[in-house]
mmCIF file with all atom_site columns, C-alpha atoms in Angstrom:
data_model
loop_
_atom_site.group_PDB
_atom_site.id
_atom_site.type_symbol
_atom_site.label_atom_id
_atom_site.label_alt_id
_atom_site.label_comp_id
_atom_site.label_asym_id
_atom_site.label_entity_id
_atom_site.label_seq_id
_atom_site.pdbx_PDB_ins_code
_atom_site.Cartn_x
_atom_site.Cartn_y
_atom_site.Cartn_z
_atom_site.occupancy
_atom_site.B_iso_or_equiv
_atom_site.pdbx_formal_charge
_atom_site.auth_seq_id
_atom_site.auth_comp_id
_atom_site.auth_asym_id
_atom_site.auth_atom_id
_atom_site.pdbx_PDB_model_num
ATOM 1   C CA . UNK A 1 1   ? 18.018 -28.693 -4.947  1.00 0.00 ? 902  UNK A CA 1
ATOM 2   C CA . UNK A 1 2   ? 20.931 -26.710 -5.276  1.00 0.00 ? 903  UNK A CA 1
ATOM 3   C CA . UNK A 1 3   ? 20.986 -24.406 -8.325  1.00 0.00 ? 904  UNK A CA 1
ATOM 4   C CA . UNK A 1 4   ? 22.872 -21.610 -10.137 1.00 0.00 ? 905  UNK A CA 1
ATOM 5   C CA . UNK A 1 5   ? 21.532 -19.837 -13.204 1.00 0.00 ? 906  UNK A CA 1
ATOM 6   C CA . UNK A 1 6   ? 23.543 -17.391 -15.245 1.00 0.00 ? 907  UNK A CA 1
ATOM 7   C CA . UNK A 1 7   ? 21.893 -14.933 -17.698 1.00 0.00 ? 908  UNK A CA 1
ATOM 8   C CA . UNK A 1 8   ? 22.320 -14.215 -20.559 1.00 0.00 ? 909  UNK A CA 1
ATOM 9   C CA . UNK A 1 9   ? 23.757 -17.321 -22.163 1.00 0.00 ? 910  UNK A CA 1
ATOM 10  C CA . UNK A 1 10  ? 25.350 -15.576 -24.734 1.00 0.00 ? 911  UNK A CA 1
ATOM 11  C CA . UNK A 1 11  ? 26.338 -11.991 -25.558 1.00 0.00 ? 912  UNK A CA 1
ATOM 12  C CA . UNK A 1 12  ? 27.979 -10.141 -28.563 1.00 0.00 ? 913  UNK A CA 1
ATOM 13  C CA . UNK A 1 13  ? 29.320 -6.937  -28.338 1.00 0.00 ? 914  UNK A CA 1
ATOM 14  C CA . UNK A 1 14  ? 31.966 -4.665  -29.873 1.00 0.00 ? 915  UNK A CA 1
ATOM 15  C CA . UNK A 1 15  ? 34.971 -3.125  -28.128 1.00 0.00 ? 916  UNK A CA 1
ATOM 16  C CA . UNK A 1 16  ? 34.490 -0.571  -25.778 1.00 0.00 ? 917  UNK A CA 1
ATOM 17  C CA . UNK A 1 17  ? 30.754 -1.511  -24.853 1.00 0.00 ? 918  UNK A CA 1
ATOM 18  C CA . UNK A 1 18  ? 29.985 -2.213  -21.150 1.00 0.00 ? 919  UNK A CA 1
ATOM 19  C CA . UNK A 1 19  ? 28.348 -5.325  -20.289 1.00 0.00 ? 920  UNK A CA 1
ATOM 20  C CA . UNK A 1 20  ? 26.772 -6.999  -17.283 1.00 0.00 ? 921  UNK A CA 1
ATOM 21  C CA . UNK A 1 21  ? 26.537 -10.604 -16.491 1.00 0.00 ? 922  UNK A CA 1
ATOM 22  C CA . UNK A 1 22  ? 24.002 -11.976 -13.970 1.00 0.00 ? 923  UNK A CA 1
ATOM 23  C CA . UNK A 1 23  ? 24.073 -14.810 -11.626 1.00 0.00 ? 924  UNK A CA 1
ATOM 24  C CA . UNK A 1 24  ? 21.345 -16.038 -9.323  1.00 0.00 ? 925  UNK A CA 1
ATOM 25  C CA . UNK A 1 25  ? 21.687 -18.990 -7.011  1.00 0.00 ? 926  UNK A CA 1
ATOM 26  C CA . UNK A 1 26  ? 19.889 -20.938 -4.505  1.00 0.00 ? 927  UNK A CA 1
ATOM 27  C CA . UNK A 1 27  ? 21.886 -23.466 -2.314  1.00 0.00 ? 928  UNK A CA 1
ATOM 28  C CA . UNK A 1 28  ? 22.035 -24.304 1.404   1.00 0.00 ? 929  UNK A CA 1
ATOM 29  C CA . UNK A 1 29  ? 24.748 -23.046 3.470   1.00 0.00 ? 930  UNK A CA 1
ATOM 30  C CA . UNK A 1 30  ? 26.013 -20.571 1.550   1.00 0.00 ? 931  UNK A CA 1
ATOM 31  C CA . UNK A 1 31  ? 29.455 -19.394 2.296   1.00 0.00 ? 932  UNK A CA 1
ATOM 32  C CA . UNK A 1 32  ? 30.748 -17.187 -0.559  1.00 0.00 ? 933  UNK A CA 1
ATOM 33  C CA . UNK A 1 33  ? 30.332 -16.505 -4.324  1.00 0.00 ? 934  UNK A CA 1
ATOM 34  C CA . UNK A 1 34  ? 33.223 -16.835 -6.968  1.00 0.00 ? 935  UNK A CA 1
ATOM 35  C CA . UNK A 1 35  ? 33.442 -15.858 -10.568 1.00 0.00 ? 936  UNK A CA 1
ATOM 36  C CA . UNK A 1 36  ? 35.688 -17.440 -12.807 1.00 0.00 ? 937  UNK A CA 1
ATOM 37  C CA . UNK A 1 37  ? 36.919 -16.686 -16.574 1.00 0.00 ? 938  UNK A CA 1
ATOM 38  C CA . UNK A 1 38  ? 37.316 -19.469 -18.964 1.00 0.00 ? 939  UNK A CA 1
ATOM 39  C CA . UNK A 1 39  ? 39.051 -19.009 -22.213 1.00 0.00 ? 940  UNK A CA 1
ATOM 40  C CA . UNK A 1 40  ? 40.316 -22.525 -23.041 1.00 0.00 ? 941  UNK A CA 1
ATOM 41  C CA . UNK A 1 41  ? 40.052 -25.304 -20.529 1.00 0.00 ? 942  UNK A CA 1
ATOM 42  C CA . UNK A 1 42  ? 41.089 -23.981 -17.343 1.00 0.00 ? 943  UNK A CA 1
ATOM 43  C CA . UNK A 1 43  ? 39.021 -21.336 -15.423 1.00 0.00 ? 944  UNK A CA 1
ATOM 44  C CA . UNK A 1 44  ? 40.699 -18.476 -13.740 1.00 0.00 ? 945  UNK A CA 1
ATOM 45  C CA . UNK A 1 45  ? 39.987 -17.124 -10.568 1.00 0.00 ? 946  UNK A CA 1
ATOM 46  C CA . UNK A 1 46  ? 38.370 -13.293 -10.910 1.00 0.00 ? 947  UNK A CA 1
ATOM 47  C CA . UNK A 1 47  ? 36.563 -12.680 -7.301  1.00 0.00 ? 948  UNK A CA 1
ATOM 48  C CA . UNK A 1 48  ? 35.265 -14.165 -4.552  1.00 0.00 ? 949  UNK A CA 1
ATOM 49  C CA . UNK A 1 49  ? 32.568 -12.124 -2.695  1.00 0.00 ? 950  UNK A CA 1
ATOM 50  C CA . UNK A 1 50  ? 31.220 -12.999 0.976   1.00 0.00 ? 951  UNK A CA 1
ATOM 51  C CA . UNK A 1 51  ? 29.766 -9.834  1.910   1.00 0.00 ? 952  UNK A CA 1
ATOM 52  C CA . UNK A 1 52  ? 26.755 -8.177  0.396   1.00 0.00 ? 953  UNK A CA 1
ATOM 53  C CA . UNK A 1 53  ? 27.163 -4.607  -1.157  1.00 0.00 ? 954  UNK A CA 1
ATOM 54  C CA . UNK A 1 54  ? 30.641 -4.522  -1.167  1.00 0.00 ? 955  UNK A CA 1
ATOM 55  C CA . UNK A 1 55  ? 31.980 -3.907  -4.651  1.00 0.00 ? 956  UNK A CA 1
ATOM 56  C CA . UNK A 1 56  ? 35.028 -5.795  -5.975  1.00 0.00 ? 957  UNK A CA 1
ATOM 57  C CA . UNK A 1 57  ? 37.193 -4.047  -8.609  1.00 0.00 ? 958  UNK A CA 1
ATOM 58  C CA . UNK A 1 58  ? 39.876 -5.538  -10.506 1.00 0.00 ? 959  UNK A CA 1
ATOM 59  C CA . UNK A 1 59  ? 40.750 -2.978  -13.388 1.00 0.00 ? 960  UNK A CA 1
ATOM 60  C CA . UNK A 1 60  ? 37.911 -2.809  -15.865 1.00 0.00 ? 961  UNK A CA 1
ATOM 61  C CA . UNK A 1 61  ? 36.000 -6.012  -13.844 1.00 0.00 ? 962  UNK A CA 1
ATOM 62  C CA . UNK A 1 62  ? 33.794 -5.130  -10.971 1.00 0.00 ? 963  UNK A CA 1
ATOM 63  C CA . UNK A 1 63  ? 31.274 -7.502  -9.106  1.00 0.00 ? 964  UNK A CA 1
ATOM 64  C CA . UNK A 1 64  ? 28.764 -7.008  -6.063  1.00 0.00 ? 965  UNK A CA 1
ATOM 65  C CA . UNK A 1 65  ? 26.785 -9.672  -4.298  1.00 0.00 ? 966  UNK A CA 1
ATOM 66  C CA . UNK A 1 66  ? 23.506 -9.269  -2.945  1.00 0.00 ? 967  UNK A CA 1
ATOM 67  C CA . UNK A 1 67  ? 22.701 -12.132 -0.384  1.00 0.00 ? 968  UNK A CA 1
ATOM 68  C CA . UNK A 1 68  ? 19.204 -11.275 0.420   1.00 0.00 ? 969  UNK A CA 1
ATOM 69  C CA . UNK A 1 69  ? 18.035 -11.359 -3.250  1.00 0.00 ? 970  UNK A CA 1
ATOM 70  C CA . UNK A 1 70  ? 20.564 -14.364 -4.078  1.00 0.00 ? 971  UNK A CA 1
ATOM 71  C CA . UNK A 1 71  ? 22.410 -12.874 -6.905  1.00 0.00 ? 972  UNK A CA 1
ATOM 72  C CA . UNK A 1 72  ? 25.338 -11.381 -8.140  1.00 0.00 ? 973  UNK A CA 1
ATOM 73  C CA . UNK A 1 73  ? 26.456 -9.300  -10.878 1.00 0.00 ? 974  UNK A CA 1
ATOM 74  C CA . UNK A 1 74  ? 30.016 -9.131  -13.017 1.00 0.00 ? 975  UNK A CA 1
ATOM 75  C CA . UNK A 1 75  ? 30.239 -5.807  -14.633 1.00 0.00 ? 976  UNK A CA 1
ATOM 76  C CA . UNK A 1 76  ? 32.955 -5.214  -17.416 1.00 0.00 ? 977  UNK A CA 1
ATOM 77  C CA . UNK A 1 77  ? 33.518 -1.542  -18.940 1.00 0.00 ? 978  UNK A CA 1
ATOM 78  C CA . UNK A 1 78  ? 35.367 -0.672  -21.915 1.00 0.00 ? 979  UNK A CA 1
ATOM 79  C CA . UNK A 1 79  ? 35.191 -4.237  -23.102 1.00 0.00 ? 980  UNK A CA 1
ATOM 80  C CA . UNK A 1 80  ? 38.452 -5.724  -25.306 1.00 0.00 ? 981  UNK A CA 1
ATOM 81  C CA . UNK A 1 81  ? 38.826 -8.523  -27.414 1.00 0.00 ? 982  UNK A CA 1
ATOM 82  C CA . UNK A 1 82  ? 40.542 -10.142 -24.785 1.00 0.00 ? 983  UNK A CA 1
ATOM 83  C CA . UNK A 1 83  ? 37.586 -10.278 -22.587 1.00 0.00 ? 984  UNK A CA 1
ATOM 84  C CA . UNK A 1 84  ? 36.043 -12.797 -24.836 1.00 0.00 ? 985  UNK A CA 1
ATOM 85  C CA . UNK A 1 85  ? 35.611 -15.905 -23.129 1.00 0.00 ? 986  UNK A CA 1
ATOM 86  C CA . UNK A 1 86  ? 32.829 -18.011 -21.007 1.00 0.00 ? 987  UNK A CA 1
ATOM 87  C CA . UNK A 1 87  ? 32.296 -16.292 -17.520 1.00 0.00 ? 988  UNK A CA 1
ATOM 88  C CA . UNK A 1 88  ? 31.410 -18.633 -14.522 1.00 0.00 ? 989  UNK A CA 1
ATOM 89  C CA . UNK A 1 89  ? 29.611 -18.022 -11.142 1.00 0.00 ? 990  UNK A CA 1
ATOM 90  C CA . UNK A 1 90  ? 29.989 -20.322 -8.344  1.00 0.00 ? 991  UNK A CA 1
ATOM 91  C CA . UNK A 1 91  ? 28.558 -20.231 -5.361  1.00 0.00 ? 992  UNK A CA 1
ATOM 92  C CA . UNK A 1 92  ? 30.766 -21.792 -2.522  1.00 0.00 ? 993  UNK A CA 1
ATOM 93  C CA . UNK A 1 93  ? 28.793 -23.787 0.143   1.00 0.00 ? 994  UNK A CA 1
ATOM 94  C CA . UNK A 1 94  ? 28.607 -26.621 2.673   1.00 0.00 ? 995  UNK A CA 1
ATOM 95  C CA . UNK A 1 95  ? 31.930 -28.515 3.170   1.00 0.00 ? 996  UNK A CA 1
ATOM 96  C CA . UNK A 1 96  ? 33.417 -26.137 0.677   1.00 0.00 ? 997  UNK A CA 1
ATOM 97  C CA . UNK A 1 97  ? 31.816 -27.190 -2.686  1.00 0.00 ? 998  UNK A CA 1
ATOM 98  C CA . UNK A 1 98  ? 31.302 -25.031 -5.784  1.00 0.00 ? 999  UNK A CA 1
ATOM 99  C CA . UNK A 1 99  ? 28.455 -25.376 -7.973  1.00 0.00 ? 1000 UNK A CA 1
ATOM 100 C CA . UNK A 1 100 ? 28.801 -23.788 -11.164 1.00 0.00 ? 1001 UNK A CA 1
ATOM 101 C CA . UNK A 1 101 ? 26.417 -22.229 -13.501 1.00 0.00 ? 1002 UNK A CA 1
ATOM 102 C CA . UNK A 1 102 ? 26.247 -22.831 -17.505 1.00 0.00 ? 1003 UNK A CA 1
ATOM 103 C CA . UNK A 1 103 ? 28.338 -19.653 -18.017 1.00 0.00 ? 1004 UNK A CA 1
ATOM 104 C CA . UNK A 1 104 ? 27.732 -16.820 -19.870 1.00 0.00 ? 1005 UNK A CA 1
ATOM 105 C CA . UNK A 1 105 ? 29.753 -16.716 -23.323 1.00 0.00 ? 1006 UNK A CA 1
ATOM 106 C CA . UNK A 1 106 ? 30.922 -12.995 -24.311 1.00 0.00 ? 1007 UNK A CA 1
ATOM 107 C CA . UNK A 1 107 ? 32.319 -12.354 -27.473 1.00 0.00 ? 1008 UNK A CA 1
ATOM 108 C CA . UNK A 1 108 ? 33.725 -8.910  -28.108 1.00 0.00 ? 1009 UNK A CA 1
ATOM 109 C CA . UNK A 1 109 ? 34.433 -7.639  -31.704 1.00 0.00 ? 1010 UNK A CA 1
ATOM 110 C CA . UNK A 1 110 ? 36.556 -5.100  -32.982 1.00 0.00 ? 1011 UNK A CA 1
ATOM 111 C CA . UNK B 2 1   ? 54.277 -21.016 -7.366  1.00 0.00 ? 1185 UNK B CA 1
ATOM 112 C CA . UNK B 2 2   ? 54.043 -23.707 -9.824  1.00 0.00 ? 1186 UNK B CA 1
ATOM 113 C CA . UNK B 2 3   ? 50.117 -24.511 -10.711 1.00 0.00 ? 1187 UNK B CA 1
ATOM 114 C CA . UNK B 2 4   ? 48.090 -27.567 -10.746 1.00 0.00 ? 1188 UNK B CA 1
ATOM 115 C CA . UNK B 2 5   ? 49.608 -29.914 -13.446 1.00 0.00 ? 1189 UNK B CA 1
ATOM 116 C CA . UNK B 2 6   ? 47.307 -32.507 -15.236 1.00 0.00 ? 1190 UNK B CA 1
ATOM 117 C CA . UNK B 2 7   ? 48.065 -34.983 -17.804 1.00 0.00 ? 1191 UNK B CA 1
ATOM 118 C CA . UNK B 2 8   ? 47.591 -36.146 -20.666 1.00 0.00 ? 1192 UNK B CA 1
ATOM 119 C CA . UNK B 2 9   ? 46.238 -33.191 -22.174 1.00 0.00 ? 1193 UNK B CA 1
ATOM 120 C CA . UNK B 2 10  ? 44.336 -35.059 -24.541 1.00 0.00 ? 1194 UNK B CA 1
ATOM 121 C CA . UNK B 2 11  ? 42.697 -38.657 -24.992 1.00 0.00 ? 1195 UNK B CA 1
ATOM 122 C CA . UNK B 2 12  ? 41.219 -40.378 -27.561 1.00 0.00 ? 1196 UNK B CA 1
ATOM 123 C CA . UNK B 2 13  ? 39.309 -44.045 -26.922 1.00 0.00 ? 1197 UNK B CA 1
ATOM 124 C CA . UNK B 2 14  ? 36.770 -46.231 -28.028 1.00 0.00 ? 1198 UNK B CA 1
ATOM 125 C CA . UNK B 2 15  ? 33.791 -46.884 -25.966 1.00 0.00 ? 1199 UNK B CA 1
ATOM 126 C CA . UNK B 2 16  ? 34.409 -49.726 -23.096 1.00 0.00 ? 1200 UNK B CA 1
ATOM 127 C CA . UNK B 2 17  ? 37.790 -48.966 -22.974 1.00 0.00 ? 1201 UNK B CA 1
ATOM 128 C CA . UNK B 2 18  ? 39.406 -47.768 -19.798 1.00 0.00 ? 1202 UNK B CA 1
ATOM 129 C CA . UNK B 2 19  ? 41.530 -44.162 -19.535 1.00 0.00 ? 1203 UNK B CA 1
ATOM 130 C CA . UNK B 2 20  ? 43.086 -42.749 -16.420 1.00 0.00 ? 1204 UNK B CA 1
ATOM 131 C CA . UNK B 2 21  ? 43.822 -38.844 -15.710 1.00 0.00 ? 1205 UNK B CA 1
ATOM 132 C CA . UNK B 2 22  ? 46.634 -37.586 -13.626 1.00 0.00 ? 1206 UNK B CA 1
ATOM 133 C CA . UNK B 2 23  ? 46.586 -34.642 -11.084 1.00 0.00 ? 1207 UNK B CA 1
ATOM 134 C CA . UNK B 2 24  ? 49.582 -32.668 -9.073  1.00 0.00 ? 1208 UNK B CA 1
ATOM 135 C CA . UNK B 2 25  ? 48.205 -30.189 -7.090  1.00 0.00 ? 1209 UNK B CA 1
ATOM 136 C CA . UNK B 2 26  ? 50.040 -27.206 -5.939  1.00 0.00 ? 1210 UNK B CA 1
ATOM 137 C CA . UNK B 2 27  ? 52.340 -27.982 -3.315  1.00 0.00 ? 1211 UNK B CA 1
ATOM 138 C CA . UNK B 2 28  ? 50.648 -27.789 0.235   1.00 0.00 ? 1212 UNK B CA 1
ATOM 139 C CA . UNK B 2 29  ? 47.107 -27.973 -1.110  1.00 0.00 ? 1213 UNK B CA 1
ATOM 140 C CA . UNK B 2 30  ? 45.203 -30.112 1.307   1.00 0.00 ? 1214 UNK B CA 1
ATOM 141 C CA . UNK B 2 31  ? 42.143 -30.107 -0.754  1.00 0.00 ? 1215 UNK B CA 1
ATOM 142 C CA . UNK B 2 32  ? 41.751 -31.505 -4.083  1.00 0.00 ? 1216 UNK B CA 1
ATOM 143 C CA . UNK B 2 33  ? 38.801 -31.756 -6.479  1.00 0.00 ? 1217 UNK B CA 1
ATOM 144 C CA . UNK B 2 34  ? 38.224 -33.646 -9.766  1.00 0.00 ? 1218 UNK B CA 1
ATOM 145 C CA . UNK B 2 35  ? 35.192 -31.591 -12.111 1.00 0.00 ? 1219 UNK B CA 1
ATOM 146 C CA . UNK B 2 36  ? 33.927 -32.869 -15.217 1.00 0.00 ? 1220 UNK B CA 1
ATOM 147 C CA . UNK B 2 37  ? 32.715 -30.310 -18.049 1.00 0.00 ? 1221 UNK B CA 1
ATOM 148 C CA . UNK B 2 38  ? 30.701 -31.495 -20.842 1.00 0.00 ? 1222 UNK B CA 1
ATOM 149 C CA . UNK B 2 39  ? 30.717 -29.153 -23.475 1.00 0.00 ? 1223 UNK B CA 1
ATOM 150 C CA . UNK B 2 40  ? 28.464 -25.940 -23.411 1.00 0.00 ? 1224 UNK B CA 1
ATOM 151 C CA . UNK B 2 41  ? 27.755 -26.769 -19.604 1.00 0.00 ? 1225 UNK B CA 1
ATOM 152 C CA . UNK B 2 42  ? 29.549 -25.664 -16.293 1.00 0.00 ? 1226 UNK B CA 1
ATOM 153 C CA . UNK B 2 43  ? 32.299 -27.876 -14.395 1.00 0.00 ? 1227 UNK B CA 1
ATOM 154 C CA . UNK B 2 44  ? 30.334 -30.588 -12.436 1.00 0.00 ? 1228 UNK B CA 1
ATOM 155 C CA . UNK B 2 45  ? 32.089 -31.924 -9.260  1.00 0.00 ? 1229 UNK B CA 1
ATOM 156 C CA . UNK B 2 46  ? 32.733 -35.548 -9.437  1.00 0.00 ? 1230 UNK B CA 1
ATOM 157 C CA . UNK B 2 47  ? 35.008 -35.941 -6.188  1.00 0.00 ? 1231 UNK B CA 1
ATOM 158 C CA . UNK B 2 48  ? 36.688 -33.924 -3.456  1.00 0.00 ? 1232 UNK B CA 1
ATOM 159 C CA . UNK B 2 49  ? 39.658 -35.085 -1.174  1.00 0.00 ? 1233 UNK B CA 1
ATOM 160 C CA . UNK B 2 50  ? 40.943 -33.592 1.866   1.00 0.00 ? 1234 UNK B CA 1
ATOM 161 C CA . UNK B 2 51  ? 44.257 -34.987 2.075   1.00 0.00 ? 1235 UNK B CA 1
ATOM 162 C CA . UNK B 2 52  ? 43.891 -38.675 1.375   1.00 0.00 ? 1236 UNK B CA 1
ATOM 163 C CA . UNK B 2 53  ? 40.260 -38.687 2.764   1.00 0.00 ? 1237 UNK B CA 1
ATOM 164 C CA . UNK B 2 54  ? 37.267 -38.593 0.407   1.00 0.00 ? 1238 UNK B CA 1
ATOM 165 C CA . UNK B 2 55  ? 35.138 -35.691 1.361   1.00 0.00 ? 1239 UNK B CA 1
ATOM 166 C CA . UNK B 2 56  ? 32.058 -35.753 -0.847  1.00 0.00 ? 1240 UNK B CA 1
ATOM 167 C CA . UNK B 2 57  ? 31.674 -38.462 -3.872  1.00 0.00 ? 1241 UNK B CA 1
ATOM 168 C CA . UNK B 2 58  ? 28.105 -38.017 -4.100  1.00 0.00 ? 1242 UNK B CA 1
ATOM 169 C CA . UNK B 2 59  ? 28.208 -37.279 -7.870  1.00 0.00 ? 1243 UNK B CA 1
ATOM 170 C CA . UNK B 2 60  ? 30.660 -39.793 -9.083  1.00 0.00 ? 1244 UNK B CA 1
ATOM 171 C CA . UNK B 2 61  ? 29.387 -42.812 -11.085 1.00 0.00 ? 1245 UNK B CA 1
ATOM 172 C CA . UNK B 2 62  ? 30.845 -45.288 -8.869  1.00 0.00 ? 1246 UNK B CA 1
ATOM 173 C CA . UNK B 2 63  ? 29.890 -48.189 -11.277 1.00 0.00 ? 1247 UNK B CA 1
ATOM 174 C CA . UNK B 2 64  ? 32.503 -46.818 -13.845 1.00 0.00 ? 1248 UNK B CA 1
ATOM 175 C CA . UNK B 2 65  ? 34.558 -44.109 -12.288 1.00 0.00 ? 1249 UNK B CA 1
ATOM 176 C CA . UNK B 2 66  ? 37.120 -44.304 -9.575  1.00 0.00 ? 1250 UNK B CA 1
ATOM 177 C CA . UNK B 2 67  ? 39.348 -41.879 -7.731  1.00 0.00 ? 1251 UNK B CA 1
ATOM 178 C CA . UNK B 2 68  ? 42.245 -42.023 -5.366  1.00 0.00 ? 1252 UNK B CA 1
ATOM 179 C CA . UNK B 2 69  ? 44.686 -39.616 -3.775  1.00 0.00 ? 1253 UNK B CA 1
ATOM 180 C CA . UNK B 2 70  ? 47.198 -42.140 -2.341  1.00 0.00 ? 1254 UNK B CA 1
ATOM 181 C CA . UNK B 2 71  ? 49.575 -39.691 0.577   1.00 0.00 ? 1255 UNK B CA 1
ATOM 182 C CA . UNK B 2 72  ? 47.402 -36.791 0.224   1.00 0.00 ? 1256 UNK B CA 1
ATOM 183 C CA . UNK B 2 73  ? 49.215 -35.344 -2.805  1.00 0.00 ? 1257 UNK B CA 1
ATOM 184 C CA . UNK B 2 74  ? 48.915 -36.773 -6.526  1.00 0.00 ? 1258 UNK B CA 1
ATOM 185 C CA . UNK B 2 75  ? 45.600 -38.067 -7.678  1.00 0.00 ? 1259 UNK B CA 1
ATOM 186 C CA . UNK B 2 76  ? 44.291 -40.399 -10.431 1.00 0.00 ? 1260 UNK B CA 1
ATOM 187 C CA . UNK B 2 77  ? 40.882 -40.547 -11.891 1.00 0.00 ? 1261 UNK B CA 1
ATOM 188 C CA . UNK B 2 78  ? 39.893 -43.391 -13.619 1.00 0.00 ? 1262 UNK B CA 1
ATOM 189 C CA . UNK B 2 79  ? 37.045 -44.655 -15.998 1.00 0.00 ? 1263 UNK B CA 1
ATOM 190 C CA . UNK B 2 80  ? 36.671 -48.173 -16.808 1.00 0.00 ? 1264 UNK B CA 1
ATOM 191 C CA . UNK B 2 81  ? 34.463 -48.962 -18.978 1.00 0.00 ? 1265 UNK B CA 1
ATOM 192 C CA . UNK B 2 82  ? 34.108 -45.593 -20.629 1.00 0.00 ? 1266 UNK B CA 1
ATOM 193 C CA . UNK B 2 83  ? 30.950 -44.458 -22.399 1.00 0.00 ? 1267 UNK B CA 1
ATOM 194 C CA . UNK B 2 84  ? 30.202 -41.979 -25.356 1.00 0.00 ? 1268 UNK B CA 1
ATOM 195 C CA . UNK B 2 85  ? 28.881 -39.642 -22.810 1.00 0.00 ? 1269 UNK B CA 1
ATOM 196 C CA . UNK B 2 86  ? 31.939 -39.569 -20.713 1.00 0.00 ? 1270 UNK B CA 1
ATOM 197 C CA . UNK B 2 87  ? 33.507 -37.331 -23.546 1.00 0.00 ? 1271 UNK B CA 1
ATOM 198 C CA . UNK B 2 88  ? 34.137 -34.088 -21.749 1.00 0.00 ? 1272 UNK B CA 1
ATOM 199 C CA . UNK B 2 89  ? 36.904 -31.879 -20.292 1.00 0.00 ? 1273 UNK B CA 1
ATOM 200 C CA . UNK B 2 90  ? 38.250 -33.502 -16.678 1.00 0.00 ? 1274 UNK B CA 1
ATOM 201 C CA . UNK B 2 91  ? 39.482 -30.683 -14.614 1.00 0.00 ? 1275 UNK B CA 1
ATOM 202 C CA . UNK B 2 92  ? 41.465 -30.800 -11.369 1.00 0.00 ? 1276 UNK B CA 1
ATOM 203 C CA . UNK B 2 93  ? 41.523 -28.042 -8.959  1.00 0.00 ? 1277 UNK B CA 1
ATOM 204 C CA . UNK B 2 94  ? 43.239 -27.668 -5.406  1.00 0.00 ? 1278 UNK B CA 1
ATOM 205 C CA . UNK B 2 95  ? 42.933 -25.164 -2.657  1.00 0.00 ? 1279 UNK B CA 1
ATOM 206 C CA . UNK B 2 96  ? 44.765 -24.510 0.584   1.00 0.00 ? 1280 UNK B CA 1
ATOM 207 C CA . UNK B 2 97  ? 42.545 -25.944 3.182   1.00 0.00 ? 1281 UNK B CA 1
ATOM 208 C CA . UNK B 2 98  ? 38.558 -26.261 3.601   1.00 0.00 ? 1282 UNK B CA 1
ATOM 209 C CA . UNK B 2 99  ? 37.272 -22.741 3.728   1.00 0.00 ? 1283 UNK B CA 1
ATOM 210 C CA . UNK B 2 100 ? 40.017 -20.901 2.056   1.00 0.00 ? 1284 UNK B CA 1
ATOM 211 C CA . UNK B 2 101 ? 38.974 -17.539 1.932   1.00 0.00 ? 1285 UNK B CA 1
ATOM 212 C CA . UNK B 2 102 ? 42.149 -15.902 0.378   1.00 0.00 ? 1286 UNK B CA 1
ATOM 213 C CA . UNK B 2 103 ? 41.372 -16.974 -3.240  1.00 0.00 ? 1287 UNK B CA 1
ATOM 214 C CA . UNK B 2 104 ? 39.457 -18.937 -5.308  1.00 0.00 ? 1288 UNK B CA 1
ATOM 215 C CA . UNK B 2 105 ? 40.535 -22.643 -6.174  1.00 0.00 ? 1289 UNK B CA 1
ATOM 216 C CA . UNK B 2 106 ? 43.155 -23.193 -8.767  1.00 0.00 ? 1290 UNK B CA 1
ATOM 217 C CA . UNK B 2 107 ? 42.613 -25.082 -11.456 1.00 0.00 ? 1291 UNK B CA 1
ATOM 218 C CA . UNK B 2 108 ? 44.897 -27.015 -13.986 1.00 0.00 ? 1292 UNK B CA 1
ATOM 219 C CA . UNK B 2 109 ? 44.408 -27.143 -17.532 1.00 0.00 ? 1293 UNK B CA 1
ATOM 220 C CA . UNK B 2 110 ? 42.356 -30.340 -17.927 1.00 0.00 ? 1294 UNK B CA 1
ATOM 221 C CA . UNK B 2 111 ? 42.312 -33.419 -20.095 1.00 0.00 ? 1295 UNK B CA 1
ATOM 222 C CA . UNK B 2 112 ? 39.768 -33.609 -22.895 1.00 0.00 ? 1296 UNK B CA 1
ATOM 223 C CA . UNK B 2 113 ? 38.529 -36.856 -23.432 1.00 0.00 ? 1297 UNK B CA 1
ATOM 224 C CA . UNK B 2 114 ? 36.743 -38.058 -26.650 1.00 0.00 ? 1298 UNK B CA 1
ATOM 225 C CA . UNK B 2 115 ? 35.153 -41.301 -26.679 1.00 0.00 ? 1299 UNK B CA 1
ATOM 226 C CA . UNK B 2 116 ? 34.314 -42.748 -29.976 1.00 0.00 ? 1300 UNK B CA 1
#
């Protein structure tokens, strides 16, 4: 059965802290792994990772994929209150379906 | 470019009533998805269209849910009759083509359904 496990489920930090969010997956015909940020209703796209070991960066956010060990991490450095959101990991597989994890709820306090 | 449009934004209905949601994808996007997101969970795929054809509806509860995408553009998702456990946010997403590797799928703002 295809599945995605994210950890931790919830994280509370202070501004300026660095956080690491984890995503492990088991899917058939894996193609890519996507990270989304969900603040209210609509998830917004962060990264698409297709190759192992190549770090993608966007400002204070970075992500890397390990296709051998079937996991990905999302790092956020110097966190800000605006980073508070649910972060969703979603492997893309088969006929371009996305399967989402439960997400990690990040709360950043001043 | 305009985003994925969904309506209504909120809907409250009684159980056993019917409800319909509408989605207008980004212009030119061939693939359209409907996801159900129950509170505290990640989105779950209900149905995937490629143009006006169904690619995957394996997780759509077909006894009460139906969806169509006439002319390969707009789509509607219907629930009839609704149950309490259908309370969720219904998200529509679209992508340029199957296997698009340029970006992730674009989601609409969703419709929050409450069944009482």
